[in-house]
PDB file of C-alpha atoms in Angstrom:
ATOM      1  CA  MET A   1     -15.282  -1.850  23.617  1.00  0.00           C
ATOM      2  CA  ARG A   2     -17.411   0.209  22.308  1.00  0.00           C
ATOM      3  CA  GLN A   3     -20.634  -0.295  20.610  1.00  0.00           C
ATOM      4  CA  LYS A   4     -21.029   0.190  17.007  1.00  0.00           C
ATOM      5  CA  PRO A   5     -23.450   2.712  15.452  1.00  0.00           C
ATOM      6  CA  THR A   6     -26.611   0.978  14.558  1.00  0.00           C
ATOM      7  CA  VAL A   7     -26.993   1.580  10.488  1.00  0.00           C
ATOM      8  CA  LEU A   8     -29.827   2.601   9.508  1.00  0.00           C
ATOM      9  CA  ALA A   9     -29.501   2.949   5.482  1.00  0.00           C
ATOM     10  CA  ARG A  10     -27.394   2.715   2.923  1.00  0.00           C
ATOM     11  CA  GLU A  11     -27.313   3.741  -1.138  1.00  0.00           C
ATOM     12  CA  ILE A  12     -25.306   4.060  -3.037  1.00  0.00           C
ATOM     13  CA  VAL A  13     -24.631   8.287  -4.760  1.00  0.00           C
ATOM     14  CA  ALA A  14     -22.175   8.370  -7.546  1.00  0.00           C
ATOM     15  CA  SER A  15     -20.761   5.651  -9.391  1.00  0.00           C
ATOM     16  CA  SER A  16     -17.221   5.665 -11.647  1.00  0.00           C
ATOM     17  CA  ARG A  17     -15.205   2.629 -13.183  1.00  0.00           C
ATOM     18  CA  LEU A  18     -12.681   2.720 -10.213  1.00  0.00           C
ATOM     19  CA  PHE A  19     -14.408   4.159  -7.528  1.00  0.00           C
ATOM     20  CA  ARG A  20     -18.632   3.905  -5.569  1.00  0.00           C
ATOM     21  CA  VAL A  21     -19.750   6.616  -2.613  1.00  0.00           C
ATOM     22  CA  GLU A  22     -21.578   4.751  -0.591  1.00  0.00           C
ATOM     23  CA  GLU A  23     -24.442   7.281   1.856  1.00  0.00           C
ATOM     24  CA  VAL A  24     -24.466   5.435   5.379  1.00  0.00           C
ATOM     25  CA  GLN A  25     -26.756   6.199   7.697  1.00  0.00           C
ATOM     26  CA  LEU A  26     -25.879   5.686  11.323  1.00  0.00           C
ATOM     27  CA  ARG A  27     -27.544   5.878  14.678  1.00  0.00           C
ATOM     28  CA  PHE A  28     -24.290   5.929  17.385  1.00  0.00           C
ATOM     29  CA  SER A  29     -25.343   4.364  20.747  1.00  0.00           C
ATOM     30  CA  ASN A  30     -26.657   7.804  22.686  1.00  0.00           C
ATOM     31  CA  GLY A  31     -28.699   8.335  19.736  1.00  0.00           C
ATOM     32  CA  VAL A  32     -27.313  10.836  18.155  1.00  0.00           C
ATOM     33  CA  GLU A  33     -27.773  10.132  14.059  1.00  0.00           C
ATOM     34  CA  ARG A  34     -25.599  10.359  11.283  1.00  0.00           C
ATOM     35  CA  THR A  35     -25.314  10.211   7.536  1.00  0.00           C
ATOM     36  CA  TYR A  36     -21.347   9.490   6.330  1.00  0.00           C
ATOM     37  CA  GLU A  37     -19.688   8.946   3.065  1.00  0.00           C
ATOM     38  CA  ARG A  38     -17.093   7.090   2.157  1.00  0.00           C
ATOM     39  CA  LEU A  39     -15.445   5.765  -0.584  1.00  0.00           C
ATOM     40  CA  VAL A  40     -14.849   2.012  -1.928  1.00  0.00           C
ATOM     41  CA  GLY A  41     -13.417   0.821  -4.463  1.00  0.00           C
ATOM     42  CA  ARG A  42     -14.636  -1.429  -7.339  1.00  0.00           C
ATOM     43  CA  GLY A  43     -12.010  -3.549  -7.588  1.00  0.00           C
ATOM     44  CA  ASN A  44     -11.570  -7.335  -7.091  1.00  0.00           C
ATOM     45  CA  GLY A  45     -12.602  -7.642  -3.406  1.00  0.00           C
ATOM     46  CA  TYR A  46      -9.364  -9.402  -2.629  1.00  0.00           C
ATOM     47  CA  GLY A  47      -7.098  -6.191  -1.537  1.00  0.00           C
ATOM     48  CA  ALA A  48      -4.008  -4.954  -2.313  1.00  0.00           C
ATOM     49  CA  VAL A  49      -0.212  -5.749  -1.747  1.00  0.00           C
ATOM     50  CA  MET A  50       3.025  -3.653  -1.020  1.00  0.00           C
ATOM     51  CA  ILE A  51       6.238  -4.849  -0.579  1.00  0.00           C
ATOM     52  CA  VAL A  52       9.444  -3.259   0.761  1.00  0.00           C
ATOM     53  CA  ALA A  53      11.846  -5.324  -1.013  1.00  0.00           C
ATOM     54  CA  MET A  54      15.371  -5.183   0.457  1.00  0.00           C
ATOM     55  CA  ILE A  55      18.212  -4.888  -1.581  1.00  0.00           C
ATOM     56  CA  ASP A  56      20.816  -5.162   0.646  1.00  0.00           C
ATOM     57  CA  ALA A  57      20.589  -4.732   4.765  1.00  0.00           C
ATOM     58  CA  ASP A  58      20.370  -1.103   4.351  1.00  0.00           C
ATOM     59  CA  HIS A  59      18.290  -0.518   1.097  1.00  0.00           C
ATOM     60  CA  ALA A  60      14.823  -1.076   0.037  1.00  0.00           C
ATOM     61  CA  VAL A  61      13.549  -0.715  -3.849  1.00  0.00           C
ATOM     62  CA  LEU A  62      11.608   2.002  -5.202  1.00  0.00           C
ATOM     63  CA  VAL A  63       9.142   2.500  -8.430  1.00  0.00           C
ATOM     64  CA  GLU A  64       8.725   5.356 -10.651  1.00  0.00           C
ATOM     65  CA  GLU A  65       5.364   5.735 -11.860  1.00  0.00           C
ATOM     66  CA  TYR A  66       2.238   8.152 -12.959  1.00  0.00           C
ATOM     67  CA  CYS A  67       0.015   9.026 -10.359  1.00  0.00           C
ATOM     68  CA  GLY A  68      -3.509  10.203 -11.171  1.00  0.00           C
ATOM     69  CA  GLY A  69      -4.605  11.565  -8.094  1.00  0.00           C
ATOM     70  CA  THR A  70      -1.247  13.763  -7.849  1.00  0.00           C
ATOM     71  CA  ASP A  71      -1.256  14.307 -11.206  1.00  0.00           C
ATOM     72  CA  GLU A  72       2.884  13.481 -10.906  1.00  0.00           C
ATOM     73  CA  TYR A  73       5.185  10.886 -11.494  1.00  0.00           C
ATOM     74  CA  GLU A  74       6.178   9.588  -7.742  1.00  0.00           C
ATOM     75  CA  ILE A  75       8.140   7.593  -6.120  1.00  0.00           C
ATOM     76  CA  SER A  76       7.290   4.718  -3.934  1.00  0.00           C
ATOM     77  CA  LEU A  77       7.525   1.039  -2.702  1.00  0.00           C
ATOM     78  CA  PRO A  78       5.847  -2.224  -4.892  1.00  0.00           C
ATOM     79  CA  LYS A  79       2.311  -2.165  -5.155  1.00  0.00           C
ATOM     80  CA  GLY A  80      -0.821  -3.682  -6.555  1.00  0.00           C
ATOM     81  CA  LEU A  81      -3.822  -6.115  -6.294  1.00  0.00           C
ATOM     82  CA  ILE A  82      -3.986  -9.122  -5.447  1.00  0.00           C
ATOM     83  CA  GLU A  83      -5.721 -11.352  -8.251  1.00  0.00           C
ATOM     84  CA  PRO A  84      -8.589 -13.929  -7.277  1.00  0.00           C
ATOM     85  CA  GLY A  85      -7.315 -16.803  -5.979  1.00  0.00           C
ATOM     86  CA  GLU A  86      -4.324 -15.652  -5.346  1.00  0.00           C
ATOM     87  CA  ASP A  87      -2.740 -14.838  -1.717  1.00  0.00           C
ATOM     88  CA  VAL A  88      -1.331 -12.309   0.006  1.00  0.00           C
ATOM     89  CA  LEU A  89       3.029 -13.313  -0.721  1.00  0.00           C
ATOM     90  CA  ALA A  90       2.439 -15.037  -4.053  1.00  0.00           C
ATOM     91  CA  ALA A  91       0.608 -11.048  -4.880  1.00  0.00           C
ATOM     92  CA  ALA A  92       3.548  -9.625  -3.336  1.00  0.00           C
ATOM     93  CA  GLU A  93       6.716 -11.621  -5.465  1.00  0.00           C
ATOM     94  CA  ARG A  94       3.977 -11.511  -8.714  1.00  0.00           C
ATOM     95  CA  GLU A  95       3.617  -7.604  -7.867  1.00  0.00           C
ATOM     96  CA  LEU A  96       8.069  -7.336  -7.166  1.00  0.00           C
ATOM     97  CA  LYS A  97       9.007  -9.035 -10.521  1.00  0.00           C
ATOM     98  CA  GLU A  98       6.205  -6.817 -12.565  1.00  0.00           C
ATOM     99  CA  GLU A  99       7.464  -3.303 -11.270  1.00  0.00           C
ATOM    100  CA  ALA A 100      10.723  -3.822 -10.180  1.00  0.00           C
ATOM    101  CA  GLY A 101      12.112  -6.848 -11.688  1.00  0.00           C
ATOM    102  CA  TYR A 102      13.614  -8.709  -8.475  1.00  0.00           C
ATOM    103  CA  GLY A 103      11.816 -12.284  -6.678  1.00  0.00           C
ATOM    104  CA  ALA A 104      12.483 -12.427  -4.028  1.00  0.00           C
ATOM    105  CA  ARG A 105      13.307 -15.685  -1.749  1.00  0.00           C
ATOM    106  CA  GLN A 106      12.006 -14.794   1.841  1.00  0.00           C
ATOM    107  CA  LEU A 107       8.468 -13.063   1.695  1.00  0.00           C
ATOM    108  CA  GLU A 108       7.130 -12.009   5.230  1.00  0.00           C
ATOM    109  CA  HIS A 109       3.518 -10.990   5.931  1.00  0.00           C
ATOM    110  CA  LEU A 110       3.827  -7.792   8.603  1.00  0.00           C
ATOM    111  CA  THR A 111       0.996  -5.770   8.579  1.00  0.00           C
ATOM    112  CA  GLU A 112      -2.107  -4.138   6.929  1.00  0.00           C
ATOM    113  CA  LEU A 113      -2.884  -0.819   6.852  1.00  0.00           C
ATOM    114  CA  SER A 114      -5.119   2.065   5.579  1.00  0.00           C
ATOM    115  CA  LEU A 115      -5.084   5.096   3.846  1.00  0.00           C
ATOM    116  CA  SER A 116      -8.017   7.045   5.105  1.00  0.00           C
ATOM    117  CA  PRO A 117     -10.458   5.443   7.358  1.00  0.00           C
ATOM    118  CA  GLY A 118     -12.151   7.981   7.693  1.00  0.00           C
ATOM    119  CA  TYR A 119     -14.115   7.460   4.499  1.00  0.00           C
ATOM    120  CA  MET A 120     -12.300   5.271   2.526  1.00  0.00           C
ATOM    121  CA  SER A 121     -12.585   0.564   2.963  1.00  0.00           C
ATOM    122  CA  GLN A 122      -9.643   0.541   1.641  1.00  0.00           C
ATOM    123  CA  LYS A 123      -6.388  -1.991   2.943  1.00  0.00           C
ATOM    124  CA  ILE A 124      -3.174  -2.902   1.650  1.00  0.00           C
ATOM    125  CA  GLN A 125      -1.469  -5.588   3.176  1.00  0.00           C
ATOM    126  CA  VAL A 126       2.478  -5.323   3.735  1.00  0.00           C
ATOM    127  CA  VAL A 127       5.686  -7.349   2.833  1.00  0.00           C
ATOM    128  CA  LEU A 128       9.016  -7.881   3.764  1.00  0.00           C
ATOM    129  CA  ALA A 129      11.382  -9.543   0.950  1.00  0.00           C
ATOM    130  CA  THR A 130      14.449 -10.329   1.455  1.00  0.00           C
ATOM    131  CA  ASP A 131      17.227 -12.289  -0.419  1.00  0.00           C
ATOM    132  CA  LEU A 132      16.277 -10.812  -3.807  1.00  0.00           C
ATOM    133  CA  TYR A 133      17.213 -12.196  -7.325  1.00  0.00           C
ATOM    134  CA  GLU A 134      16.628 -10.265 -10.727  1.00  0.00           C
ATOM    135  CA  GLU A 135      13.528 -11.650 -12.752  1.00  0.00           C
ATOM    136  CA  ARG A 136      11.399  -9.385 -14.494  1.00  0.00           C
ATOM    137  CA  LEU A 137       7.248 -10.666 -15.515  1.00  0.00           C
ATOM    138  CA  GLU A 138       5.280  -8.629 -17.947  1.00  0.00           C
ATOM    139  CA  GLY A 139       2.722  -6.347 -15.741  1.00  0.00           C
ATOM    140  CA  ASP A 140       0.082  -4.296 -16.429  1.00  0.00           C
ATOM    141  CA  GLU A 141       1.446  -0.723 -16.200  1.00  0.00           C
ATOM    142  CA  PRO A 142       1.537   1.341 -19.001  1.00  0.00           C
ATOM    143  CA  GLU A 143       4.741   2.340 -19.282  1.00  0.00           C
ATOM    144  CA  PRO A 144       7.923   0.805 -17.673  1.00  0.00           C
ATOM    145  CA  MET A 145       9.090   2.003 -14.220  1.00  0.00           C
ATOM    146  CA  ARG A 146      11.782   2.976 -13.468  1.00  0.00           C
ATOM    147  CA  VAL A 147      13.394   1.632 -10.131  1.00  0.00           C
ATOM    148  CA  GLU A 148      15.155   3.259  -7.422  1.00  0.00           C
ATOM    149  CA  ARG A 149      16.551   2.068  -4.104  1.00  0.00           C
ATOM    150  CA  VAL A 150      16.117   4.300  -0.396  1.00  0.00           C
ATOM    151  CA  ASN A 151      18.798   3.401   2.210  1.00  0.00           C
ATOM    152  CA  LEU A 152      16.745   3.073   5.353  1.00  0.00           C
ATOM    153  CA  ARG A 153      19.280   5.502   7.549  1.00  0.00           C
ATOM    154  CA  GLU A 154      18.200   7.539   4.457  1.00  0.00           C
ATOM    155  CA  LEU A 155      14.033   7.707   5.586  1.00  0.00           C
ATOM    156  CA  SER A 156      13.970  11.131   7.456  1.00  0.00           C
ATOM    157  CA  SER A 157      15.766  12.829   3.776  1.00  0.00           C
ATOM    158  CA  LEU A 158      13.018  10.986   1.509  1.00  0.00           C
ATOM    159  CA  VAL A 159       9.947  13.063   2.753  1.00  0.00           C
ATOM    160  CA  GLN A 160      11.763  15.546   1.545  1.00  0.00           C
ATOM    161  CA  ASN A 161      11.773  14.331  -1.850  1.00  0.00           C
ATOM    162  CA  PRO A 162       8.984  16.117  -3.467  1.00  0.00           C
ATOM    163  CA  GLN A 163       8.339  13.246  -5.733  1.00  0.00           C
ATOM    164  CA  PHE A 164       7.394  10.967  -2.513  1.00  0.00           C
ATOM    165  CA  SER A 165       4.353  11.604  -0.721  1.00  0.00           C
ATOM    166  CA  GLU A 166       2.682   8.371  -0.137  1.00  0.00           C
ATOM    167  CA  GLY A 167       2.895   8.142   3.852  1.00  0.00           C
ATOM    168  CA  ARG A 168       1.084   4.121   3.983  1.00  0.00           C
ATOM    169  CA  ALA A 169       5.235   3.326   1.425  1.00  0.00           C
ATOM    170  CA  LEU A 170       7.155   5.656   4.481  1.00  0.00           C
ATOM    171  CA  ALA A 171       4.837   4.312   7.555  1.00  0.00           C
ATOM    172  CA  ALA A 172       6.037   0.274   5.785  1.00  0.00           C
ATOM    173  CA  LEU A 173       9.486   1.573   5.424  1.00  0.00           C
ATOM    174  CA  TYR A 174      10.311   2.332   8.890  1.00  0.00           C
ATOM    175  CA  LEU A 175       8.694  -0.467  10.354  1.00  0.00           C
ATOM    176  CA  ALA A 176      10.703  -3.081   8.448  1.00  0.00           C
ATOM    177  CA  ARG A 177      13.891  -0.893   9.283  1.00  0.00           C
ATOM    178  CA  ASP A 178      12.406  -1.046  13.211  1.00  0.00           C
ATOM    179  CA  LEU A 179      12.328  -5.166  12.436  1.00  0.00           C
ATOM    180  CA  LEU A 180      15.117  -4.891  11.154  1.00  0.00           C
ATOM    181  CA  THR A 181      16.519  -3.843  13.790  1.00  0.00           C
ATOM    182  CA  GLN A 182      15.443  -5.841  15.799  1.00  0.00           C
ATOM    183  CA  ARG A 183      16.371  -9.054  14.720  1.00  0.00           C
ATOM    184  CA  GLY A 184      20.398  -7.796  14.036  1.00  0.00           C
ATOM    185  CA  VAL A 185      19.819  -7.588  10.615  1.00  0.00           C
ATOM    186  CA  PHE A 186      20.260  -3.778  10.285  1.00  0.00           C
ATOM    187  CA  VAL A 187      22.411  -1.573  11.765  1.00  0.00           C
ATOM    188  CA  PRO A 188      21.791   2.037  12.461  1.00  0.00           C
TER     189      PRO A 188
END
């Protein structure tokens, strides 16, 4: 395994309500020195969760919400921050109820994904939710989210939808589809 670079200095060079930009000066094992900048979230430090919620053996839940980063309404998987004292599965259950109006009798942690590890520290926990039932909790969204569904057989065409652009959500859907296929729950 490679030796990680030595940190020579760290400094926050910019800050906003949501993010900090950290400048990190590094020395690699071969003596080369470089300065990296990375986006460090101001979140609660407990991480985030993204839910692949299966309505039935073929269909997963998507939600539509306004996304400030793209300045567009986009569809993606339900997701949100993990609250202090909350474990990953409890956060998934809460976010699913708040954003999509469903609870789940079965929740399973699948993996952890990053968005852009070259310059961002944020990671998200992917959870598979099955055996859904209708239940809504009040959330912190500024407006109600529209709920859609996607057929797992049509994931390759989902990327053609101009409202869908989140790579983590696409990876999570393919991962869930492969797992459900291995288990014999989903038949491609």
